[in-house]
Backbone as a ProteinNet text record, in pm:
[ID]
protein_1_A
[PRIMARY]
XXXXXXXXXXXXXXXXXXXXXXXXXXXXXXXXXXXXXXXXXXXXXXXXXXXXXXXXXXXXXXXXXXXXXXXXXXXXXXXXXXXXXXXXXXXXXXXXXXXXXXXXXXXXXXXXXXXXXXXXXXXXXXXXXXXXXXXXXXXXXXXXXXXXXXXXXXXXXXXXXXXXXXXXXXXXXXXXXXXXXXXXXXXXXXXXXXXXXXXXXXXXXXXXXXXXXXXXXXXX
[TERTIARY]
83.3	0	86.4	223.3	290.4	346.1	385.6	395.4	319.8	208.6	89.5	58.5	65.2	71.4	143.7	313.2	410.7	364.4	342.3	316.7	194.8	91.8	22.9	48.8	84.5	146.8	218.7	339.9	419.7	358.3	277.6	143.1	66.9	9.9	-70	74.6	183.1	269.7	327.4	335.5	365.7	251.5	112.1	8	51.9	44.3	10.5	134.3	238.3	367.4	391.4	261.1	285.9	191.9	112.5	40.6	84	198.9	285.3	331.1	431.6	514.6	444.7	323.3	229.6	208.9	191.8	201.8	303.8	399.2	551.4	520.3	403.6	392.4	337.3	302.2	269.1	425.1	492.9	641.2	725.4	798.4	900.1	1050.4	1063.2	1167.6	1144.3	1026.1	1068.8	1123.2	1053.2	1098.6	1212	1301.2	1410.7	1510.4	1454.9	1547.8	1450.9	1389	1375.4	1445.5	1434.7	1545.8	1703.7	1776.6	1860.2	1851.4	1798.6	1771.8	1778	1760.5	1715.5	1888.4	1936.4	2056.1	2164.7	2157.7	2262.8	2225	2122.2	2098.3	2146.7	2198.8	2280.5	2442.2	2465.6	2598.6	2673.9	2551.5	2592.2	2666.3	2723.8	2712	2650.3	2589.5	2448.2	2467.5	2411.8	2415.5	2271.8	2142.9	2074	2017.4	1981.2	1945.3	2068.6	2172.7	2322.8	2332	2358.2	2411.4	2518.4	2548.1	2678.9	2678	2853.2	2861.6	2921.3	2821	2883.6	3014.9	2973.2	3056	3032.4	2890.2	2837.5	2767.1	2657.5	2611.3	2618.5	2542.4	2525.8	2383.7	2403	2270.7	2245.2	2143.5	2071.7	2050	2078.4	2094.8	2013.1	1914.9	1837.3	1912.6	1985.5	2081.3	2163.8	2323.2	2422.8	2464.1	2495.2	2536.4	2659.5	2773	2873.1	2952.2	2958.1	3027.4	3137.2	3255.8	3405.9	3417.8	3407.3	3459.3	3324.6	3219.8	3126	3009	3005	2922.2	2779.6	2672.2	2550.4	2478.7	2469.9	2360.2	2196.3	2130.1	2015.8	1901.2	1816.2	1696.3	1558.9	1508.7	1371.2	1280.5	1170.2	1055.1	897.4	885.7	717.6	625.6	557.6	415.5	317.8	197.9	74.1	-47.7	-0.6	-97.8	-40.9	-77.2	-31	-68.2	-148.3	-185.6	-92.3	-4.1	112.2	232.8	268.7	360.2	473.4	601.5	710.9	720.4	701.2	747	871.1	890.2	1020.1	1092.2	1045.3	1082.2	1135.4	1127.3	1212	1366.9	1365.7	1511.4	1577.9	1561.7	1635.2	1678.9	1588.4	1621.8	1739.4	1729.1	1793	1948.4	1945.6	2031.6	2119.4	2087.5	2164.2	2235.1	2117.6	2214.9	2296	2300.7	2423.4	2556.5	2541.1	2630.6	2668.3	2589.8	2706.8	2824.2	2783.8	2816.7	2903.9	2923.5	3056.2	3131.1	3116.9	3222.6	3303.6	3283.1	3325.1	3376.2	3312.6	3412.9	3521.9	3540.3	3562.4	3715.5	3735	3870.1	3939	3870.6	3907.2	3957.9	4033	4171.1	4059.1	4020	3947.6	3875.7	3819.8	3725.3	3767.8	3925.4	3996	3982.4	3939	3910	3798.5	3694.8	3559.9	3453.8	3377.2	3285.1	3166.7	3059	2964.7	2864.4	2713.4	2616.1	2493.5	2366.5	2287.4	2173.6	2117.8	1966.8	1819.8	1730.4	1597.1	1489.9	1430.4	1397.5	1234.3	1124.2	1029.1	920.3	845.5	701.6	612.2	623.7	529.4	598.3	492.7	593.9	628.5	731.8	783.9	733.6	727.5	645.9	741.6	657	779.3	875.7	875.8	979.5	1077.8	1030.1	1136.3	1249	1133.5	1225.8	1310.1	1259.7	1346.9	1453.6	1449.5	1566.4	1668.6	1614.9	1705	1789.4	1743.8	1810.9	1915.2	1905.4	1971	2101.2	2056.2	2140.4	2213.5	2184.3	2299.1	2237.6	2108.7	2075	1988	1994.4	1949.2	1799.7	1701.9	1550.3	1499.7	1470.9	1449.7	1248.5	1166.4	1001.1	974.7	847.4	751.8	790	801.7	806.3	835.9	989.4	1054.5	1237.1	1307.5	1275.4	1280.6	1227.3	1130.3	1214	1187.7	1247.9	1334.1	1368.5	1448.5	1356.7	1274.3	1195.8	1212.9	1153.2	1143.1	1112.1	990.9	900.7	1017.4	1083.6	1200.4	1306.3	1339.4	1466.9	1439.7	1273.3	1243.1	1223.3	1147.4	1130.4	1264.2	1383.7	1531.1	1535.9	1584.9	1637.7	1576.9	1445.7	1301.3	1331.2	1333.5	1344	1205.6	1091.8	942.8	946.8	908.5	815.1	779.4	775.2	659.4	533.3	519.3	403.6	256.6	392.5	354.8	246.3	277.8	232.9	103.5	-6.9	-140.5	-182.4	-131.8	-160.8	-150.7	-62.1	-60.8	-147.2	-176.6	-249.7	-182.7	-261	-182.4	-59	-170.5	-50.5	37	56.6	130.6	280.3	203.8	283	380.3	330	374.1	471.4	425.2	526.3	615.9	637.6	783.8	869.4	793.5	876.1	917	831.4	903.1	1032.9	1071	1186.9	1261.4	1240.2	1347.4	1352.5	1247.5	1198.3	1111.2	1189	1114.1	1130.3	1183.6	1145.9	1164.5	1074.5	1064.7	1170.9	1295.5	1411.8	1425	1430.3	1479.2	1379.7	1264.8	1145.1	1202.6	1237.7	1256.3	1388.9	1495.8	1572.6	1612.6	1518.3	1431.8	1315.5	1259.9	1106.5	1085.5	1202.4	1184.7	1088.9	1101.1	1028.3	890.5	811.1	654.3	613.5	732.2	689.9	679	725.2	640.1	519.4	522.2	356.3	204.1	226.2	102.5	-2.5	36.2	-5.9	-50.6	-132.3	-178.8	-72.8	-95.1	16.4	-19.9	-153.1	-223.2	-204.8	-169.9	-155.7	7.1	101.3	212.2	267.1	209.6	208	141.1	96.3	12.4	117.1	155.5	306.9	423.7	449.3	566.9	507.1	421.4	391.6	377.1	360.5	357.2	433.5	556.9	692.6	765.1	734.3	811.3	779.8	633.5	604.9	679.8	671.9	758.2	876	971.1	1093.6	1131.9	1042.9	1057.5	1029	1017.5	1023.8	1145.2	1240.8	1358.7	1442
-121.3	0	125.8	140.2	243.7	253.8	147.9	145.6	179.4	176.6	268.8	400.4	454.2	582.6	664.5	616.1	670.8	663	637.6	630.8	701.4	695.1	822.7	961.1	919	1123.3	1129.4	1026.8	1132.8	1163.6	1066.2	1085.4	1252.3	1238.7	1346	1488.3	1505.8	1598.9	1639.8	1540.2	1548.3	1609.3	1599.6	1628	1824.1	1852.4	1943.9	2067.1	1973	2070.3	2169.5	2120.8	2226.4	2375.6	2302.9	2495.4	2527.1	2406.2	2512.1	2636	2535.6	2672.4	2758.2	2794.2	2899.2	2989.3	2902.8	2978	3068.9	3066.3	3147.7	3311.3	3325.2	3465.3	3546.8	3671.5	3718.5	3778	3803.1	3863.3	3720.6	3731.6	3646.2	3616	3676.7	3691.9	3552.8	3525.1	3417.7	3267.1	3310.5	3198.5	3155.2	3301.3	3297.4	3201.1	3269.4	3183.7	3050.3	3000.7	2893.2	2817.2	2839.1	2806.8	2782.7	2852.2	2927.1	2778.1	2747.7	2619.7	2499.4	2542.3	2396.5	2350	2448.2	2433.1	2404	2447.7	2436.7	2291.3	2226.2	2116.8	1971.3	2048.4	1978	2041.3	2098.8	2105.8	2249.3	2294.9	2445	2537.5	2633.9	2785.8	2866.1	2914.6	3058.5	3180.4	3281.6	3412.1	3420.5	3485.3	3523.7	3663.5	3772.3	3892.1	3962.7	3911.6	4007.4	4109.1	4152.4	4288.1	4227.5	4237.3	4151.8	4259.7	4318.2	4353	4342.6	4334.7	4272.5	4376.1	4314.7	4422.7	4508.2	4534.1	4647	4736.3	4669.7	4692.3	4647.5	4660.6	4580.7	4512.9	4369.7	4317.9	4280	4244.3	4156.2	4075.9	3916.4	3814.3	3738.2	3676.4	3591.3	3517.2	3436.6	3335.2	3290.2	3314	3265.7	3164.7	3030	2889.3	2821.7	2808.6	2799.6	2684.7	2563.4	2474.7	2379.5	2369.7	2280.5	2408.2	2397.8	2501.6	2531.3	2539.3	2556.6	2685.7	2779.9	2866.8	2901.9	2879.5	2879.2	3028.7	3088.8	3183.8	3224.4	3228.6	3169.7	3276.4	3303	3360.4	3261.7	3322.8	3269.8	3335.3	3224.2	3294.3	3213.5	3310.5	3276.3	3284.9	3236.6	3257.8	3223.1	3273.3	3239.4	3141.5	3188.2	3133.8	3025.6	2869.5	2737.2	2755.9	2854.4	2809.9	2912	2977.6	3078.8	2986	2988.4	2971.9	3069.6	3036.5	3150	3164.1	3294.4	3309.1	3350.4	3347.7	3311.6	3445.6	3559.6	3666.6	3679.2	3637	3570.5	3514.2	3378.1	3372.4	3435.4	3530	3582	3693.6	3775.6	3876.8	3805.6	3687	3634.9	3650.2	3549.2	3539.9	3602.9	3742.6	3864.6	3905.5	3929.9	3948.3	3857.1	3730.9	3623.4	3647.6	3652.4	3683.2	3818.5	3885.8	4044.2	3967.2	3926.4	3901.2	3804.4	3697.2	3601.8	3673.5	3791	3839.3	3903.1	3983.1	4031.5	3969.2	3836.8	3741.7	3658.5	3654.5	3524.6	3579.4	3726.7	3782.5	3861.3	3757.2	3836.5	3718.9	3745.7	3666.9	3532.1	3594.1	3511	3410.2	3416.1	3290	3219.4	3228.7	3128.6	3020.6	2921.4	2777	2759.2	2866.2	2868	2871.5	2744.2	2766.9	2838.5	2879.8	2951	2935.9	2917.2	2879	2950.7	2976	3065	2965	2947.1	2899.9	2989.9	2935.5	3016	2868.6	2890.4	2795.5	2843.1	2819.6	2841.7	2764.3	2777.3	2707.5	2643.9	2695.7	2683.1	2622.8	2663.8	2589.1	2671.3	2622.3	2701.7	2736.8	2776.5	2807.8	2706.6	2633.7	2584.3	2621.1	2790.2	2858.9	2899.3	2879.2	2903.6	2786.3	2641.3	2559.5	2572.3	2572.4	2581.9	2679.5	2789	2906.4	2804	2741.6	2735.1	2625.5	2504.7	2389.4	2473	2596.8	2640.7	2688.1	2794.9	2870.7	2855.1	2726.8	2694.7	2688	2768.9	2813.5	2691.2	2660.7	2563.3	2633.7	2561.9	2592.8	2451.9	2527	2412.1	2461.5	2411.4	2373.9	2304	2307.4	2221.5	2077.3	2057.8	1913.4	1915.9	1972.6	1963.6	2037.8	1936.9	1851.6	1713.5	1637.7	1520.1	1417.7	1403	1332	1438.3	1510	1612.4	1761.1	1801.4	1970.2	1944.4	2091.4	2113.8	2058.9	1993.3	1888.8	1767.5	1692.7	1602.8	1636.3	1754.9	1807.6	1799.3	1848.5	1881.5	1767.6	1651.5	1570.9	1500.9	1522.3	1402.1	1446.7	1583.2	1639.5	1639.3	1598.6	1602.2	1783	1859.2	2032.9	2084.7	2099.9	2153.7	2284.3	2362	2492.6	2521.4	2620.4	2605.7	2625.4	2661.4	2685.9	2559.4	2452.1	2275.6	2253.3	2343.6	2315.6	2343.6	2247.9	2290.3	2304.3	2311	2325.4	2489	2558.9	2706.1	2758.5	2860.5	2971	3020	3160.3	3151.7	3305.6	3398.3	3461.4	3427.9	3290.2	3269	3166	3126.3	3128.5	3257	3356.9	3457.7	3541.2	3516.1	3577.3	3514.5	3379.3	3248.6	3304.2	3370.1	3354.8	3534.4	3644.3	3755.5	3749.3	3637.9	3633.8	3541.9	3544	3441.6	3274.1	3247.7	3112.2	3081.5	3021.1	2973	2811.7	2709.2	2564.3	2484.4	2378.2	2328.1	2328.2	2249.1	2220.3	2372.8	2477.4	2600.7	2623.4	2609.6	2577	2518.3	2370.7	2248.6	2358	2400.7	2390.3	2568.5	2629.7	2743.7	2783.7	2649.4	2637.4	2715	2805.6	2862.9	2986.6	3044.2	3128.1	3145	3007.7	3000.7	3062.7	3085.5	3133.2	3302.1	3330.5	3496.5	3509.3	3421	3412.9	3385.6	3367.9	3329.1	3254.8	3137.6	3013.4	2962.2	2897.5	2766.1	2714.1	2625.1	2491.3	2399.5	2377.9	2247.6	2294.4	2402.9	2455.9	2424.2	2464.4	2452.2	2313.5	2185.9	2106.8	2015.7	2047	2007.9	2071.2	2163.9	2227.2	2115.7	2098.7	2000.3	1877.5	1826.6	1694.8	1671	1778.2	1802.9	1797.5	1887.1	1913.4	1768	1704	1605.6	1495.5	1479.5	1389.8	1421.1	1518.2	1571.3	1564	1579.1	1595.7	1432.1	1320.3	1222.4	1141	1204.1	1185.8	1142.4	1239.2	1244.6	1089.3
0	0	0	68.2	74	-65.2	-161.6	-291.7	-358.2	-351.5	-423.4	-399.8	-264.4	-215	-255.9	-276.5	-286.6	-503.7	-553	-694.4	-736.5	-706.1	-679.3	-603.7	-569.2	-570.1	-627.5	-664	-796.8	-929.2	-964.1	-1041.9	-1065.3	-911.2	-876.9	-925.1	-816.6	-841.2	-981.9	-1097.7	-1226.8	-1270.2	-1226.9	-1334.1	-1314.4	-1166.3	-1094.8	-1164.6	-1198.8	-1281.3	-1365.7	-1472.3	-1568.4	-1547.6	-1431.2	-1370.7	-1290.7	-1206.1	-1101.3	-1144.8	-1259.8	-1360.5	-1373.4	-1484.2	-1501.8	-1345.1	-1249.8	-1151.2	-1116.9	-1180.1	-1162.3	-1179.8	-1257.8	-1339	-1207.6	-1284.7	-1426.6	-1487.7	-1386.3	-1431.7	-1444.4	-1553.1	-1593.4	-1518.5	-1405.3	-1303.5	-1270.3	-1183.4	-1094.5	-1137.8	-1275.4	-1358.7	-1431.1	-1432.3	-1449.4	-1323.2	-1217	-1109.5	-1115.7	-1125.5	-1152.5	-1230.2	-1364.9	-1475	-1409.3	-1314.3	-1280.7	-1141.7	-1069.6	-1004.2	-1053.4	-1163.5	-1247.3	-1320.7	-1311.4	-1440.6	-1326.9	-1221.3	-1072.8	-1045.2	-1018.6	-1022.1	-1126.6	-1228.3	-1302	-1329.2	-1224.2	-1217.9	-1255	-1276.3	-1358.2	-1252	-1248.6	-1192.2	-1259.5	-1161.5	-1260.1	-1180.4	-1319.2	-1276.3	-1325.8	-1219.9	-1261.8	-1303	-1421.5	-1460	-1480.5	-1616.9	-1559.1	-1659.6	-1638.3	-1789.4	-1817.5	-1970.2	-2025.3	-2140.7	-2137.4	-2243.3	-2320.3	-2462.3	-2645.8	-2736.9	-2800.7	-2894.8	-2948.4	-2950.4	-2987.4	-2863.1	-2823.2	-2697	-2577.7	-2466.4	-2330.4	-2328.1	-2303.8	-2319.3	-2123.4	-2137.2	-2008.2	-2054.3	-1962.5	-2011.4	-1911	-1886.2	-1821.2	-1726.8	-1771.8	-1677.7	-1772.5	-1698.3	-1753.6	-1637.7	-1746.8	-1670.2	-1728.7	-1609.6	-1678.8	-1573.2	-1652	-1662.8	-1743.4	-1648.7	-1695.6	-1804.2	-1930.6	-2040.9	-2123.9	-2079.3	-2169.4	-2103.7	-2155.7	-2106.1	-2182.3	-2170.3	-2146.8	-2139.3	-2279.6	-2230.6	-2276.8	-2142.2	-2198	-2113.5	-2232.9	-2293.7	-2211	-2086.5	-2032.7	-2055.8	-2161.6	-2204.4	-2135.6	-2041.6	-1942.8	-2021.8	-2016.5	-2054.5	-1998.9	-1955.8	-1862.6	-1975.4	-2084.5	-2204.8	-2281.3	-2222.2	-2287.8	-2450.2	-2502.5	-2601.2	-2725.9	-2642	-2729	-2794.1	-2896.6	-2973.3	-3010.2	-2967.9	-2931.8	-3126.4	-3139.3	-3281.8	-3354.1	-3461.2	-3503.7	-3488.6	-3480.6	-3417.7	-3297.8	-3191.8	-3079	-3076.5	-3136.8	-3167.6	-3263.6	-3375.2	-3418.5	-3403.7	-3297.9	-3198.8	-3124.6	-3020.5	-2878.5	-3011.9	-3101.7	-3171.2	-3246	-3196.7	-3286.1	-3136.1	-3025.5	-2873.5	-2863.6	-2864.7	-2817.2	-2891.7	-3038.5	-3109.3	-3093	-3077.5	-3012.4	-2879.3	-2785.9	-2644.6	-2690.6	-2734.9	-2834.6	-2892.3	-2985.2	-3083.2	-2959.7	-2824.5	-2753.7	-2656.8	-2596.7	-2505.3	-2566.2	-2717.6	-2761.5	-2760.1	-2710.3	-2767.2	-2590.3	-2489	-2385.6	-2278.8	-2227	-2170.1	-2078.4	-1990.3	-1921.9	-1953.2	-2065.5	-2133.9	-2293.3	-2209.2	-2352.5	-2298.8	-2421.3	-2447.2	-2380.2	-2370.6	-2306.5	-2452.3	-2474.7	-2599.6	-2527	-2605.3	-2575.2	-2646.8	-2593.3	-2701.5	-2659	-2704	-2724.2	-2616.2	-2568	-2538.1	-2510.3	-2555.2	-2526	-2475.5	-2352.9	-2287.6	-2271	-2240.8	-2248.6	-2206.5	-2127.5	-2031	-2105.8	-2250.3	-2348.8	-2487.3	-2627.4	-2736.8	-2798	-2918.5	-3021.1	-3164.2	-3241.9	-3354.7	-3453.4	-3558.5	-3689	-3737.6	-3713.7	-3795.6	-3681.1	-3571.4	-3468.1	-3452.6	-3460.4	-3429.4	-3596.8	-3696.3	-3841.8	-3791.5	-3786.7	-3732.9	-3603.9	-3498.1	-3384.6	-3461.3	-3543.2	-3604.3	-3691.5	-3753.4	-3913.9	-3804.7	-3676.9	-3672.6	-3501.3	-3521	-3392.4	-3278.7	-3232.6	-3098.9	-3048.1	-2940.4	-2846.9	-2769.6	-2835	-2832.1	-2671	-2599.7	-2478	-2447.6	-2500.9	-2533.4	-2360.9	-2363	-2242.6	-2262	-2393	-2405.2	-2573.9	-2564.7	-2677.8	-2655	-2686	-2784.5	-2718.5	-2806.5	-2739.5	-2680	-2555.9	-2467.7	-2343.6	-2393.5	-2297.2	-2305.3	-2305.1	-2266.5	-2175.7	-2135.4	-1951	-1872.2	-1915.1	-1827.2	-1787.3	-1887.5	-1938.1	-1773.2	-1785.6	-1730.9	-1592.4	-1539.3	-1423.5	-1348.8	-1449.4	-1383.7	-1336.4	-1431.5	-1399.5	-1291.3	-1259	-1188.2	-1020.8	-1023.2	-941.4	-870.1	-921.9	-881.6	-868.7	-828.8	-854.5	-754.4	-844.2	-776.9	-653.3	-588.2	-446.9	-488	-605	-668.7	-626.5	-655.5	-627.9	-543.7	-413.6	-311.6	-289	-312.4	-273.1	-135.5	-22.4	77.3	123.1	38.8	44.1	-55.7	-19.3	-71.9	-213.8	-305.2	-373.1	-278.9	-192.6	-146.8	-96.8	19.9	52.4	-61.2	-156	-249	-315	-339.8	-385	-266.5	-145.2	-30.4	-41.7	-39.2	-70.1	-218.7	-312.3	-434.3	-432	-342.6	-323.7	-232.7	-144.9	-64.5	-103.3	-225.6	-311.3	-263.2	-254.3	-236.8	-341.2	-426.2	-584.9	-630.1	-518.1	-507.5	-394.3	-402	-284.4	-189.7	-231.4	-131.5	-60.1	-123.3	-48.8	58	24.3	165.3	246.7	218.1	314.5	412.7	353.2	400.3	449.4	423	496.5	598.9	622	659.8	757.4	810.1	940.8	893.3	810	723.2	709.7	743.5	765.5	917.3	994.9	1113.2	1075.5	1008.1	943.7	846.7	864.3	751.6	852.4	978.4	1021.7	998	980.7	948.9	1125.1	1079.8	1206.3	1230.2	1347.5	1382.9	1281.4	1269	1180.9	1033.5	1010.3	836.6	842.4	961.4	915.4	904.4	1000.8	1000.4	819.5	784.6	605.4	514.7	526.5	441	460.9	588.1	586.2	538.9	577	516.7	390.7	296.3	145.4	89.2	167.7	127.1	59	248.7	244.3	137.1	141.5	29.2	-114.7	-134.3	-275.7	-262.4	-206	-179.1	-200.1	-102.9	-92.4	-244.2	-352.9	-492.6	-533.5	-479.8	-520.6	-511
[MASK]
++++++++++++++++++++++++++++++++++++++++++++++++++++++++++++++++++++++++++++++++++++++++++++++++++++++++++++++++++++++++++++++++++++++++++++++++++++++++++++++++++++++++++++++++++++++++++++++++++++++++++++++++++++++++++++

């Protein structure tokens, strides 16, 4: 029976995933550090919201992730509307910023024998001509559930990283108080929880948070 318990809720927690995310909004920040969680979890170092400057201009860069010799810069695109398609106008914008920011690192002491590649990652999908553009011109297109076998959904689940969003036992303000103090996934709860003692919660509410937690966590 604990084998069944434990398989239904990861069940239940997978379904609950892709409106956690949506829950991230309406501003595209939190989702950036999300992204930015997600990529540390596989080994990365991240910078999240940086000004970087190209060779022509200074861009802002969503999250830069940089591992062994390979640096990662990458374009987070939120969306509240599953039914939006990122259009091909998107990456060839991201793709004119990356390539400014390469022609200008590629010649500066610090990031010799450092390659560098473009990503645009997104809650939602990509348009035909986006994914045609990301295949032609190098850039690494990361979809809900593309490309197939590895999207977000793919990544989140390896990694088991979920939202506090996750958490149906909170509210949605008290969701939104966790992701204004830079609490944007579970483990940082778990390993913050002291933090529900400023929210004014019950004993019996704070008690249903941990037991939630833990069930999710216990995914891992």
């Amino acid at each position: 029976f604990e084998l069944l318990d434990r398989e239904q809720n990861i069940s239940a927690t997978l379904y609950k995933l892709k409106q956690a995310i949506m829950e991230l909004g309406p501003s595209g920040y939190p989702f950036e550090r999300f992204i930015g969680q997600l990529l540390e979890m596989q080994g990365f170092k991240t910078e999240v919201g940086v000004i970087i400057e190209g060779n022509c201009v200074s861009h802002e860069v969503d999250v830069v992730a940089t591992r062994n010799h390979s640096q990662f810069l990458v374009e987070c695109k939120f969306s509240s509307d599953q039914g939006k398609n990122i259009s091909v106008q998107v990456p060839l914008y991201v793709h004119s910023r990356i390539n400014d920011i390469i022609q200008k690192r590629q010649f500066m002491p610090q990031y010799e024998n450092i390659s560098f590649s473009g990503w645009i990652v997104t809650n939602t999908r990509f348009s035909c001509d986006s994914l045609t553009y990301g295949k032609c011109s190098g850039l690494h297109l990361i979809g809900w559930d593309y490309p197939e076998g590895n999207g977000l959904k793919d990544m989140i689940e390896k990694v088991k990283i979920y939202p506090v969003t996750i958490l149906s036992s909170l509210t949605k303000k008290e969701k939104q108080y966790l992701i204004d103090n830079n609490i944007v996934i579970c483990r940082q709860l778990f390993e913050q929880f002291d933090i529900v003692k400023s929210m004014h919660m019950s004993h019996k509410k704070i008690n249903s948070v941990k037991k939630e937690l833990h069930t999710i966590l216990n995914i891992i």
